[in-house]
Short mmCIF file of C-alpha atoms in Angstrom, two decimals:
data_model
loop_
_atom_site.label_atom_id
_atom_site.label_comp_id
_atom_site.label_asym_id
_atom_site.label_seq_id
_atom_site.Cartn_x
_atom_site.Cartn_y
_atom_site.Cartn_z
CA MET A 151 -99.95 133.16 18.76
CA LEU A 152 -99.50 133.54 14.93
CA GLU A 153 -99.69 130.56 12.68
CA LEU A 154 -99.05 129.89 9.27
CA ASP A 155 -100.34 126.86 8.10
CA SER A 156 -99.64 125.38 4.46
CA VAL A 157 -100.16 129.12 3.17
CA ALA A 158 -99.82 129.70 -0.78
CA ALA A 159 -99.81 133.26 -1.97
CA GLY A 160 -98.34 135.55 -4.20
CA TYR A 161 -99.02 138.10 -7.08
CA PRO A 162 -100.99 138.26 -10.26
CA GLY A 163 -98.96 135.65 -12.76
CA ASN A 164 -96.72 134.65 -10.01
CA GLN A 165 -97.13 132.59 -7.12
CA VAL A 166 -94.05 133.04 -4.73
CA LEU A 167 -94.92 131.60 -1.28
CA HIS A 168 -95.95 127.37 -1.35
CA ASP A 169 -97.04 125.46 1.48
CA VAL A 170 -95.67 127.66 3.85
CA THR A 171 -95.95 126.50 7.40
CA LEU A 172 -94.76 128.11 10.60
CA SER A 173 -95.46 129.52 14.34
CA VAL A 174 -94.37 132.25 16.50
CA GLY A 175 -95.43 132.46 19.96
CA ALA A 176 -95.26 134.90 22.34
CA GLY A 177 -92.13 136.34 23.47
CA GLU A 178 -90.40 134.57 20.91
CA VAL A 179 -88.08 135.77 18.14
CA VAL A 180 -88.41 133.83 14.89
CA ALA A 181 -86.42 134.69 11.82
CA LEU A 182 -86.25 134.07 8.19
CA LEU A 183 -83.40 134.06 6.25
CA GLY A 184 -82.90 133.70 2.63
CA PRO A 185 -81.10 134.65 -0.93
CA ASN A 186 -83.21 137.64 -2.71
CA GLY A 187 -86.64 136.21 -4.20
CA ALA A 188 -87.34 133.68 -1.82
CA GLY A 189 -90.57 134.76 -0.61
CA LYS A 190 -89.76 136.39 2.82
CA THR A 191 -91.26 139.75 2.27
CA THR A 192 -94.24 138.06 0.61
CA LEU A 193 -94.69 135.93 3.66
CA LEU A 194 -94.50 138.77 5.96
CA ARG A 195 -97.03 140.76 3.93
CA ALA A 196 -99.36 137.38 3.63
CA ALA A 197 -98.63 137.23 7.40
CA ALA A 198 -100.25 140.67 7.63
CA ARG A 199 -103.09 139.95 5.49
CA ALA A 200 -101.74 142.52 2.69
CA LEU A 201 -101.64 140.16 0.22
CA VAL A 202 -104.76 137.43 -0.29
CA LEU A 203 -103.69 133.92 0.29
CA ARG A 204 -104.21 131.41 -2.41
CA ASP A 205 -104.45 128.40 -0.14
CA GLY A 206 -104.06 127.34 3.44
CA ARG A 207 -104.68 129.39 6.74
CA LEU A 208 -103.82 132.04 9.23
CA ARG A 209 -104.32 132.26 13.15
CA LEU A 210 -103.89 134.12 15.74
CA ASP A 211 -104.36 133.63 19.31
CA GLY A 212 -106.03 130.08 18.07
CA ARG A 213 -108.66 132.34 16.13
CA ASP A 214 -108.93 132.04 12.21
CA VAL A 215 -108.12 135.55 10.47
CA THR A 216 -107.26 134.10 6.83
CA ARG A 217 -109.97 136.10 5.82
CA SER A 218 -110.12 139.36 7.97
CA SER A 219 -109.07 142.71 6.37
CA PRO A 220 -105.68 144.24 6.93
CA GLN A 221 -107.21 146.47 9.19
CA ALA A 222 -108.98 143.99 11.53
CA VAL A 223 -105.62 142.22 11.48
CA ALA A 224 -104.24 145.21 12.51
CA ARG A 225 -106.35 145.66 15.35
CA ALA A 226 -106.19 142.58 16.43
CA GLY A 227 -102.45 142.81 17.15
CA ILE A 228 -100.33 141.86 14.03
CA CYS A 229 -98.43 144.82 13.63
CA TYR A 230 -96.26 144.91 10.11
CA VAL A 231 -92.93 147.16 9.44
CA PRO A 232 -92.07 147.07 5.81
CA GLU A 233 -88.83 147.41 4.61
CA GLY A 234 -89.23 151.14 3.79
CA ARG A 235 -90.40 151.88 7.61
CA GLY A 236 -93.35 152.73 6.54
CA ILE A 237 -93.32 156.00 8.19
CA PHE A 238 -95.04 159.55 7.00
CA PRO A 239 -92.14 161.62 5.85
CA ALA A 240 -94.32 164.66 5.60
CA LEU A 241 -95.33 164.59 8.89
CA THR A 242 -93.67 165.51 12.09
CA VAL A 243 -91.94 163.06 14.31
CA ARG A 244 -94.21 163.87 16.93
CA ASP A 245 -97.53 163.53 14.65
CA ASN A 246 -96.10 159.93 13.68
CA LEU A 247 -96.24 159.22 16.99
CA LEU A 248 -99.65 159.99 18.01
CA LEU A 249 -101.39 158.64 14.71
CA PHE A 250 -99.94 155.56 16.82
CA GLY A 251 -100.80 155.98 20.11
CA ARG A 252 -102.99 153.33 20.64
CA GLY A 253 -105.26 153.92 23.92
CA LEU A 254 -102.75 156.71 24.97
CA LYS A 255 -103.75 160.27 25.90
CA GLY A 256 -101.53 163.35 24.93
CA ASN A 257 -98.04 163.24 25.55
CA ASP A 258 -98.21 159.42 27.18
CA ALA A 259 -97.04 158.32 23.44
CA VAL A 260 -94.26 160.69 23.05
CA ASP A 261 -93.11 159.88 26.52
CA ARG A 262 -92.90 156.04 25.88
CA ALA A 263 -91.36 156.45 22.58
CA VAL A 264 -88.62 158.56 24.04
CA GLU A 265 -88.63 156.23 26.86
CA VAL A 266 -87.20 153.22 24.44
CA PHE A 267 -85.32 155.69 21.69
CA PRO A 268 -84.00 158.86 23.36
CA PHE A 269 -82.63 160.17 20.51
CA ILE A 270 -86.56 161.01 19.14
CA THR A 271 -86.68 163.84 22.39
CA HIS A 272 -84.47 166.15 20.11
CA ARG A 273 -86.33 165.26 16.64
CA LEU A 274 -89.68 166.26 17.84
CA ALA A 275 -90.57 168.96 15.30
CA ASN A 276 -88.43 167.70 12.70
CA ARG A 277 -90.38 166.01 9.21
CA ALA A 278 -90.05 162.29 9.47
CA GLY A 279 -88.71 162.38 5.81
CA ASP A 280 -85.77 164.59 7.01
CA LEU A 281 -84.63 161.87 9.72
CA SER A 282 -81.19 159.14 9.07
CA GLY A 283 -81.78 155.68 8.08
CA GLY A 284 -81.57 154.54 11.32
CA GLU A 285 -83.63 157.30 13.01
CA ARG A 286 -86.51 156.37 10.56
CA GLN A 287 -86.15 153.05 11.65
CA MET A 288 -86.23 153.19 15.19
CA LEU A 289 -89.42 155.43 14.99
CA ALA A 290 -90.95 152.90 12.59
CA LEU A 291 -89.95 150.65 15.74
CA ALA A 292 -91.22 152.94 18.17
CA ARG A 293 -94.66 153.67 16.89
CA ALA A 294 -95.31 149.69 16.33
CA TRP A 295 -94.59 149.62 19.89
CA LEU A 296 -97.43 152.02 20.57
CA THR A 297 -99.83 149.95 19.03
CA ARG A 298 -99.58 147.61 21.97
CA PRO A 299 -99.27 144.67 19.44
CA LYS A 300 -99.13 140.89 20.05
CA VAL A 301 -97.25 140.08 16.93
CA VAL A 302 -94.43 142.32 15.36
CA LEU A 303 -93.29 141.76 11.53
CA LEU A 304 -90.00 143.21 10.72
CA ASP A 305 -88.69 143.41 7.42
CA GLU A 306 -85.12 143.91 6.67
CA VAL A 307 -84.61 145.32 10.06
CA SER A 308 -80.94 146.12 9.70
CA MET A 309 -80.34 146.72 6.29
CA GLY A 310 -78.24 149.66 5.56
CA LEU A 311 -77.98 150.57 9.53
CA ALA A 312 -74.39 151.54 11.06
CA PRO A 313 -73.41 148.63 13.70
CA LEU A 314 -74.17 151.30 16.66
CA ILE A 315 -77.41 151.84 14.92
CA VAL A 316 -78.24 148.28 14.58
CA ASP A 317 -77.07 147.31 18.35
CA ASP A 318 -80.06 149.75 19.39
CA VAL A 319 -82.81 148.09 17.56
CA TYR A 320 -81.95 144.72 18.52
CA ALA A 321 -81.92 145.83 22.08
CA PHE A 322 -85.11 147.51 21.13
CA VAL A 323 -86.46 143.56 19.53
CA ARG A 324 -84.66 141.89 23.15
CA ARG A 325 -86.90 144.33 25.13
CA ILE A 326 -89.97 143.69 23.56
CA ALA A 327 -90.01 140.19 23.02
CA ALA A 328 -89.02 140.30 26.80
CA GLU A 329 -92.84 141.92 27.12
CA GLY A 330 -94.21 138.85 25.35
CA ILE A 331 -94.84 140.41 21.72
CA ALA A 332 -93.76 137.77 19.19
CA LEU A 333 -91.49 138.66 16.38
CA LEU A 334 -90.89 137.46 12.60
CA ILE A 335 -88.22 139.16 11.52
CA VAL A 336 -85.99 138.88 7.96
CA GLU A 337 -82.75 139.80 8.71
CA GLN A 338 -79.63 139.28 6.38
CA TYR A 339 -77.02 138.83 8.92
CA VAL A 340 -76.69 135.25 10.13
CA ASN A 341 -74.46 137.03 13.45
CA ARG A 342 -76.76 138.79 14.42
CA ILE A 343 -79.41 136.17 13.97
CA ARG A 344 -77.41 133.26 15.85
CA GLU A 345 -77.59 136.39 18.70
CA PHE A 346 -80.86 137.28 18.91
CA ALA A 347 -83.24 134.40 17.27
CA ASP A 348 -84.88 131.31 19.03
CA ARG A 349 -86.20 129.61 15.97
CA VAL A 350 -84.76 130.31 11.91
CA HIS A 351 -86.69 129.29 9.03
CA LEU A 352 -84.49 129.26 5.59
CA LEU A 353 -86.58 130.06 2.62
CA ARG A 354 -85.40 129.15 -1.10
CA GLY A 355 -88.01 128.92 -3.79
CA GLY A 356 -91.42 130.39 -1.84
CA ARG A 357 -90.52 127.08 0.24
CA ILE A 358 -88.97 126.13 3.75
CA SER A 359 -85.73 124.82 3.04
CA PHE A 360 -84.63 124.51 6.69
CA SER A 361 -86.40 124.92 10.44
CA GLY A 362 -84.35 125.04 13.52
CA THR A 363 -82.66 126.55 16.53
CA ALA A 364 -80.30 129.74 16.25
CA ASP A 365 -77.64 127.11 17.79
CA GLU A 366 -78.43 124.68 15.15
CA LEU A 367 -77.83 127.26 12.41
CA GLY A 368 -74.90 128.18 14.08
CA SER A 369 -73.48 124.95 14.74
CA ASP A 370 -72.95 123.36 11.45
CA GLU A 371 -71.74 126.82 8.37
CA GLU A 372 -72.32 124.27 5.31
CA ILE A 373 -76.14 124.36 6.06
CA LEU A 374 -76.32 127.88 4.80
CA GLY A 375 -74.81 126.80 1.34
CA HIS A 376 -76.51 123.63 1.31
CA TYR A 377 -80.05 125.30 1.75
CA LEU A 378 -79.72 128.43 0.69
CA GLY A 379 -77.19 127.81 -2.39
CA ALA A 380 -75.08 130.98 -1.43
CA THR A 381 -73.26 132.23 1.33
CA LEU A 382 -75.05 135.03 3.41
CA PRO A 383 -72.90 137.92 5.17
CA ALA A 384 -71.62 137.15 8.36
#
């Protein structure tokens, strides 16, 4: 479904990614792990075409979208949820949802969002900026789902969230994966990755230092220190 082939990307004067190749299939959860500065967010931004690729190819369903605009890539089915959640803080929760309800009429977008995150019922008139961190994350995920994506890119999906909220977030991840949506996620907690991810890529210095299944990652504790050069949170 989503393929990055020998991708190089970065910022003016700073190439961050070097020869990165990975893929995410329909209904698959693929996780990115790595220390700060490894290139995880840059990789997601490159996959969303928020960055111009310096080299390599980006494909969606076999179609080359390397030179497509970010808007065209979004319309084609790639939805990026950045670390800052990407919500519109000055708008109400209802308006945030209605803006992203692709092909839905009236309150259908709201009804679908409430189905997956019931708390939304009691927050529709609130400014999105007044929500808690966990509520903002769930709103961002609900909005992503409303776009009817093929691929969802999630940056730091559980960062700063209470454990119970993280449980809700990952229940949602499991649900949309079961619907055939591909997920590429940046996650800092190894135990969550072991529980939910089908495959894992470890990034170090903008390069993939290890690729394997979540089971392979969990079967050898030393692999984390060896490939990342640091101990990640358990």
